[in-house]
């Protein structure tokens, strides 16, 4: 029924995709080597947290771009159907013409819906739906499974990584988002609220059969940890019992880069949070994990502090 | 006069001015009052002798517990008359004021400013600091800064808060101590935490002991600094003695800055000294490491003149201390005749020996009697004390030993006598007697005790008995009012258990629910049998209940206590607590939140084997009490195997009576409750509905031969109509009234099936 005339673009592959991939590492840190890709591609990773505002989308954007800079081809899917933001973080909001809904409706091809980052062409963004559009009732976990399947089976240039930015909460959107994933990156902050949600989400992920869960502790403030006003990363890790992928310090640059639509990892000079994200991405590639250590306690200060907290 | 109106802005200044100009006169609520002669008339009357000499010991209380401590000191008969007690008040102004505390409640309290206090040139100023200072502390520091003078000894008695009072208070105390240290000549730490190391001490007792320590410390300082008292400095090594005067003492104290206190009371020298050395936890040396102290200050209060040398010998004997001792004694005729109060202040530590101290002091605290023995026998071995000590300090002869233990004995007898079922551990009793000053009840106590022991035939030890045993008893004395009953009970049981077990001792007797005309009320399933507690198993049940009521481990001694604590401490070895130790509240809170959130696979309590109710329990425990599935093997061979809750049989369980009967059914609160099957060793079976241990409602009884009886039970008795069907088909209709057969008639079915 549908003819090619419906499609606004020709179905022929876009030229850039046919280019041989370059595996030059162009990360901020000029590593002498490329991270060793572990596991079979594409690796479908859901980035989730349960609680909102802990930095899922930031993590997706930065880890995704870092992966792209390591030379892998990455598709990030913004599965936050109603409140998508990933495009904003990446500065791609004006280029999202087609979404998954359009694909499912047959309005476009998969490749057309993938928004390619101009800076890092092996990074592609896919949104589920337009922000203002009504949610399709039929949208269910199946559709994401299909999407991931078709990405996997793409004849040309199948992605190494599919990152799914999960919406906050643990309702339908969450179930949808985690359905295709094989591994999960749990973003949490050292807050008690975030911890509770993270714990709950861990249980749900495990129920769903996702065993490979790693954790990124975001917005860590060492000064507060030293003052014992914040849980240490070690504590968080022990409590959640997850492998630690990275520890991201609180950084004002994050807000700046978000508002500019320019991901942190691309910043020059590198920011401390950006470096941390990049390292996390490196570990993600190698399926490595880091070890949290106790912040070494300083000798007790005399005076004000010993009076209150000693 | 013009200053009677205090302007807002100039509060501090104007008050100070006034104080300068009017000196010792009284300030009450910002108003000057004259006409009392510039002194405190009533208080002056109470201590006229001291006023004449002009020397006061000003005691200033700060912190949350100051009122309690000072009131305690006030009410004590042993208060040195030189004391004037003040509490720091910062109510109305931003300036520290001192409020006089007097015993008479109606007496209008005096409020003065600190500087005026100094004008009377007190012989010593004692700051009694407790936790919770609020604003006091800064003012106190200010005050102390001004109070320094060469002839006034400033002593701080720091009453450390209990650890459970929170970190803030601990920090407050730390802060205060740090701040006042440089202004204070001498600091006596009273570590209340040590009191609670002994688990049997209640908080109230601990507080009393701490208060006593404060009072005696104050007294000791008063005596030490009073001008006319004789103080003697002994060097035990060189056996030299010379007199020292106040300034020397103050110099000594200033040199060392810190001290610890121990105190004891007794009617003979040894008891008193020993108590001060070993029973008082504040000393923290366990009597062992006295040689690490630089100077010991021995203050003795007694009614009559005593020979200081005797005291010294005793002290040297028990403490093995060979350094310098400052001895001062106070003869106070108002004290009980013969009573000796010893206060020991150890000053300065030359070396720390924490390991040894820890073990020893713990040992001493837990088994002081052992220490007594140790202290008694060791001097025999040491040749030095043999050689140098004349008279009683030589090798111990039997008489002395007797005397010594008599001391202990009378001491503990008093405890027993105190007869009130709420009497506590010895320290507490000591406190009480000490406060109330009725030591005279000793003798009656002994008499009554003997009477008691005769009556019960229980406490076979005479007061002269082994002190270790006495102590053991005293410890268990704490276990509440039910304990005595439990003891009596256990005794009766013990005597009964020696009798051969017979079948009739089982809990239920066949035929079930039937009163035997010949047997009186001691049948097993008598409604009252539980209350009367005649039968073996009922006894057991009751004994269990009683012990349970008092304390699950009351009568089981150290072993049970250990297992109790082992069990109690197992859940503590949790991750979340490790974390809380490692870090502050934040992590602990998070961890506990997560633990509550996670629906983990149920964590089972560990299966442990322990002594419970005098029997062996094996099963799951929580908090030292059986919880969950477990098995209790009773002494007579009965076994309960089933569910427990809170240390009681609860849920479904099986009870194997020692005579071979088995009950299988549900339990609640340690008694059969709900439906259950009773299997008698005779082969009969009984299904009944139990209510609080007694059969109630419908029940069926099947004999081995096949007869069936069915009918209602009430309180364990057959009640109402019973239908009995014999194995041969004969049917009887029985009517029962509370277990007694009223009528029995055979039902012969007619042809149409209706009974006649």
Coordinates of C-alpha atoms in Angstrom, one line a residue, chain A:
Chain A
X1 CA 0.0 0.0 0.0
X2 CA 2.5 2.5 1.1
X3 CA 4.8 3.6 -1.7
X4 CA 8.1 5.2 -1.6
X5 CA 6.5 8.5 -2.5
X6 CA 5.2 8.8 1.0
X7 CA 8.6 8.9 2.4
X8 CA 10.1 12.3 2.3
X9 CA 13.6 11.0 1.9
X10 CA 15.0 8.4 -0.3
X11 CA 15.5 5.1 1.4
X12 CA 19.0 4.9 0.1
X13 CA 21.5 5.0 2.9
X14 CA 22.9 8.2 3.8
X15 CA 26.4 8.7 2.5
X16 CA 28.2 9.3 5.7
X17 CA 27.1 6.0 7.0
X18 CA 28.9 4.2 4.3
X19 CA 32.2 5.8 5.1
X20 CA 34.6 3.5 6.8
X21 CA 34.5 4.0 10.4
X22 CA 37.4 5.8 12.0
X23 CA 38.5 4.5 15.2
X24 CA 40.6 7.4 16.3
X25 CA 40.2 8.1 19.9
X26 CA 39.3 11.7 20.2
X27 CA 38.4 11.9 23.8
X28 CA 39.3 14.6 26.1
X29 CA 42.0 12.5 27.7
X30 CA 44.1 11.4 24.9
X31 CA 44.4 7.8 25.9
X32 CA 47.0 5.8 24.1
X33 CA 44.5 3.1 23.5
X34 CA 41.0 2.5 22.8
X35 CA 38.8 0.8 25.4
X36 CA 38.4 -2.9 24.8
X37 CA 34.9 -3.6 23.8
X38 CA 33.5 -6.4 25.8
X39 CA 30.4 -8.3 25.2
X40 CA 28.4 -8.8 22.0
X41 CA 27.2 -5.8 20.1
X42 CA 24.9 -4.0 20.2
X43 CA 24.9 -3.7 23.9
X44 CA 21.6 -2.4 25.0
X45 CA 22.0 -0.4 28.1
X46 CA 19.2 1.3 30.0
X47 CA 20.1 4.3 32.1
X48 CA 17.7 4.5 34.9
X49 CA 17.3 5.8 38.4
X50 CA 13.8 5.7 39.6
X51 CA 14.0 9.1 41.2
X52 CA 13.9 12.1 38.8
X53 CA 16.5 14.7 38.6
X54 CA 19.5 12.7 39.6
X55 CA 21.1 13.0 36.2
X56 CA 19.9 10.1 34.0
X57 CA 19.6 12.3 30.9
X58 CA 22.9 14.0 31.6
X59 CA 24.5 10.6 32.0
X60 CA 23.0 9.3 28.9
X61 CA 24.2 12.3 26.9
X62 CA 27.7 12.3 28.3
X63 CA 28.3 8.6 28.4
X64 CA 26.8 8.3 24.9
X65 CA 29.0 11.0 23.5
X66 CA 32.0 9.7 25.3
X67 CA 31.4 6.3 23.7
X68 CA 31.1 8.0 20.4
X69 CA 34.4 9.7 20.9
X70 CA 36.0 6.5 21.8
X71 CA 35.0 5.5 18.3
X72 CA 32.0 3.3 18.9
X73 CA 28.7 3.9 17.2
X74 CA 26.0 4.8 19.6
X75 CA 22.3 5.2 19.4
X76 CA 20.7 6.7 22.3
X77 CA 17.0 6.4 22.7
X78 CA 15.1 8.9 24.7
X79 CA 12.5 6.7 26.1
X80 CA 11.1 9.5 28.2
X81 CA 8.0 9.7 26.1
X82 CA 6.2 12.6 27.5
X83 CA 9.0 14.7 28.9
X84 CA 12.0 14.1 26.6
X85 CA 15.0 16.2 27.3
X86 CA 17.9 14.3 25.8
X87 CA 17.7 16.3 22.6
X88 CA 18.1 19.5 24.5
X89 CA 21.1 18.3 26.3
X90 CA 22.7 17.3 23.1
X91 CA 21.7 20.4 21.3
X92 CA 19.7 18.4 18.8
X93 CA 16.3 19.6 19.6
X94 CA 15.8 21.4 16.3
X95 CA 16.8 18.4 14.3
X96 CA 14.3 15.9 15.6
X97 CA 11.8 15.6 12.8
X98 CA 10.8 12.0 13.1
X99 CA 10.3 9.9 16.1
X100 CA 9.6 6.3 16.8
X101 CA 5.9 7.0 16.6
X102 CA 6.4 8.1 13.0
X103 CA 8.4 5.0 12.3
X104 CA 5.6 2.8 13.7
X105 CA 3.1 4.7 11.8
X106 CA 5.1 4.1 8.7
X107 CA 5.7 7.8 8.1
X108 CA 9.5 7.4 7.9
X109 CA 12.3 4.9 7.9
X110 CA 14.3 4.0 10.9
X111 CA 17.4 5.8 9.6
X112 CA 15.4 8.9 9.0
X113 CA 14.4 9.0 12.6
X114 CA 17.9 8.7 13.9
X115 CA 19.3 12.1 14.5
X116 CA 23.0 12.2 13.9
X117 CA 25.1 14.5 15.9
X118 CA 27.1 16.7 13.6
X119 CA 30.1 16.7 15.9
X120 CA 30.2 13.0 16.3
X121 CA 28.5 11.3 13.4
X122 CA 28.6 7.9 15.1
X123 CA 26.3 9.2 17.8
X124 CA 22.7 9.1 16.9
X125 CA 19.6 10.1 18.8
X126 CA 16.2 8.6 18.6
X127 CA 13.2 10.0 20.3
X128 CA 10.0 8.1 21.0
X129 CA 7.6 10.8 20.3
X130 CA 7.2 14.5 19.9
X131 CA 6.9 16.4 23.0
X132 CA 3.5 17.9 22.3
X133 CA 2.0 14.9 20.5
X134 CA -0.5 12.7 22.1
X135 CA 0.9 9.5 23.4
X136 CA 0.0 6.6 21.2
X137 CA -2.1 4.2 23.1
X138 CA -0.5 1.3 21.4
X139 CA 2.9 2.3 22.5
X140 CA 4.2 -0.4 24.6
X141 CA 7.3 -2.3 25.4
X142 CA 6.9 -4.2 22.3
X143 CA 7.6 -1.2 20.1
X144 CA 10.9 -0.6 21.8
X145 CA 11.8 -4.2 21.4
X146 CA 11.1 -4.0 17.8
X147 CA 13.1 -0.9 17.5
X148 CA 16.1 -2.4 19.2
X149 CA 15.7 -5.5 17.1
X150 CA 15.7 -3.5 13.9
X151 CA 18.7 -1.5 15.1
X152 CA 20.5 -4.7 15.8
X153 CA 19.6 -6.1 12.4
X154 CA 20.5 -3.1 10.5
X155 CA 22.4 -4.2 7.5
X156 CA 24.7 -1.3 7.6
X157 CA 26.5 0.0 10.5
X158 CA 24.8 -1.7 13.4
X159 CA 25.5 0.3 16.6
X160 CA 27.8 -0.9 19.2
X161 CA 25.8 0.7 22.0
X162 CA 22.1 1.4 22.4
X163 CA 21.6 3.6 25.3
X164 CA 18.0 4.0 26.5
X165 CA 17.3 7.0 28.7
X166 CA 14.7 5.8 31.0
X167 CA 12.0 8.1 32.4
X168 CA 11.7 8.7 36.1
X169 CA 9.4 6.6 38.0
X170 CA 8.7 2.9 37.8
X171 CA 5.4 2.8 35.9
X172 CA 4.6 2.0 32.3
X173 CA 7.3 4.2 30.8
X174 CA 9.9 2.5 32.9
X175 CA 8.7 -0.9 32.1
X176 CA 8.8 0.0 28.4
X177 CA 12.3 1.4 28.7
X178 CA 13.9 -1.5 30.4
X179 CA 12.2 -4.1 28.3
X180 CA 14.8 -4.3 25.5
X181 CA 17.8 -3.8 27.8
X182 CA 20.4 -6.3 28.7
X183 CA 22.3 -4.2 31.1
X184 CA 21.5 -1.2 33.2
X185 CA 23.3 1.8 34.5
X186 CA 21.7 3.0 37.7
X187 CA 22.2 6.6 38.4
X188 CA 21.9 7.6 41.9
X189 CA 23.0 10.5 44.2
X190 CA 24.1 10.0 47.7
X191 CA 20.8 11.1 49.0
X192 CA 18.5 8.9 51.0
X193 CA 15.6 9.5 48.6
X194 CA 17.6 8.6 45.6
X195 CA 18.9 5.6 47.4
X196 CA 15.5 4.3 48.2
X197 CA 14.4 4.6 44.6
X198 CA 17.5 3.1 43.3
X199 CA 17.1 0.2 45.6
X200 CA 13.6 -0.3 44.4
X201 CA 14.6 0.0 40.8
X202 CA 17.4 -2.5 41.3
X203 CA 14.8 -5.0 42.5
X204 CA 12.6 -4.3 39.5
X205 CA 15.4 -4.6 37.1
X206 CA 16.4 -7.9 38.6
X207 CA 12.8 -9.1 38.3
X208 CA 12.9 -8.2 34.7
X209 CA 16.0 -10.3 34.2
X210 CA 18.6 -7.6 33.9
X211 CA 21.4 -8.9 36.0
X212 CA 24.2 -6.6 34.8
X213 CA 23.5 -3.5 36.8
X214 CA 26.1 -1.0 37.4
X215 CA 25.9 2.2 39.3
X216 CA 26.9 5.7 38.8
X217 CA 26.9 7.9 41.8
X218 CA 26.3 11.4 40.7
X219 CA 26.6 14.7 42.4
X220 CA 29.0 13.6 45.0
X221 CA 30.4 16.3 47.2
X222 CA 33.5 15.3 49.0
X223 CA 33.3 18.2 51.4
X224 CA 29.9 17.1 52.6
X225 CA 31.1 13.5 52.9
X226 CA 33.9 14.6 55.1
X227 CA 31.6 16.5 57.2
X228 CA 29.4 13.3 57.4
X229 CA 26.5 15.2 56.0
X230 CA 26.5 13.0 52.9
X231 CA 26.8 9.4 52.5
X232 CA 30.1 8.3 51.2
X233 CA 30.3 6.5 47.9
X234 CA 31.5 3.5 49.7
X235 CA 28.4 3.5 51.8
X236 CA 26.1 3.9 48.9
X237 CA 27.8 1.1 47.1
X238 CA 27.6 -1.2 50.1
X239 CA 24.0 -0.4 50.7
X240 CA 22.9 -1.0 47.2
X241 CA 25.4 -3.8 46.6
X242 CA 26.0 -2.8 43.0
X243 CA 29.2 -2.5 41.0
X244 CA 30.4 1.0 40.7
X245 CA 30.8 2.4 37.2
X246 CA 31.7 5.9 38.1
X247 CA 31.6 8.6 40.6
X248 CA 30.6 12.0 39.3
X249 CA 31.4 15.0 41.4
X250 CA 29.0 17.8 41.7
X251 CA 30.0 20.4 39.1
X252 CA 28.5 23.7 38.2
X253 CA 29.6 23.0 34.6
X254 CA 26.9 20.5 34.2
X255 CA 24.2 23.1 34.4
X256 CA 26.0 25.4 32.1
X257 CA 26.5 22.7 29.5
X258 CA 23.0 21.5 29.8
X259 CA 21.6 25.0 29.2
X260 CA 24.0 25.5 26.3
X261 CA 23.1 22.2 24.7
X262 CA 26.7 21.3 24.6
X263 CA 27.5 18.0 26.4
X264 CA 30.0 18.2 29.2
X265 CA 32.5 15.8 27.8
X266 CA 33.0 18.0 24.8
X267 CA 34.1 20.9 26.9
X268 CA 37.5 22.2 26.4
X269 CA 39.3 22.5 28.8
X270 CA 37.9 19.4 30.3
X271 CA 35.7 19.7 33.4
X272 CA 36.1 17.4 36.3
X273 CA 32.6 16.0 35.9
X274 CA 33.2 15.5 32.2
X275 CA 36.3 13.5 32.9
X276 CA 34.5 11.4 35.4
X277 CA 31.8 10.7 32.8
X278 CA 34.4 9.7 30.3
X279 CA 36.0 7.4 32.7
X280 CA 32.6 5.9 33.4
X281 CA 32.1 5.4 29.7
X282 CA 35.4 3.7 29.5
X283 CA 34.5 1.3 32.2
X284 CA 31.2 0.7 30.6
X285 CA 32.9 -0.4 27.4
X286 CA 35.3 -2.7 29.2
X287 CA 32.7 -3.9 31.6
X288 CA 35.0 -2.8 34.3
X289 CA 34.0 -1.4 37.6
X290 CA 35.7 0.9 40.0
X291 CA 36.3 0.6 43.6
X292 CA 35.1 3.1 46.1
X293 CA 37.4 4.0 48.9
X294 CA 36.9 5.6 52.2
X295 CA 37.7 9.2 52.2
X296 CA 40.7 9.4 54.4
X297 CA 39.8 11.0 57.6
X298 CA 41.7 14.1 58.5
X299 CA 42.9 14.5 62.0
X300 CA 40.2 16.2 64.1
X301 CA 40.3 19.9 64.0
X302 CA 40.1 21.7 67.2
X303 CA 37.5 24.3 67.7
X304 CA 34.3 24.8 66.0
X305 CA 34.1 21.6 64.2
X306 CA 35.0 19.4 67.1
X307 CA 32.4 21.2 69.1
X308 CA 29.6 20.2 66.8
X309 CA 30.6 17.1 65.0
X310 CA 33.5 15.7 66.8

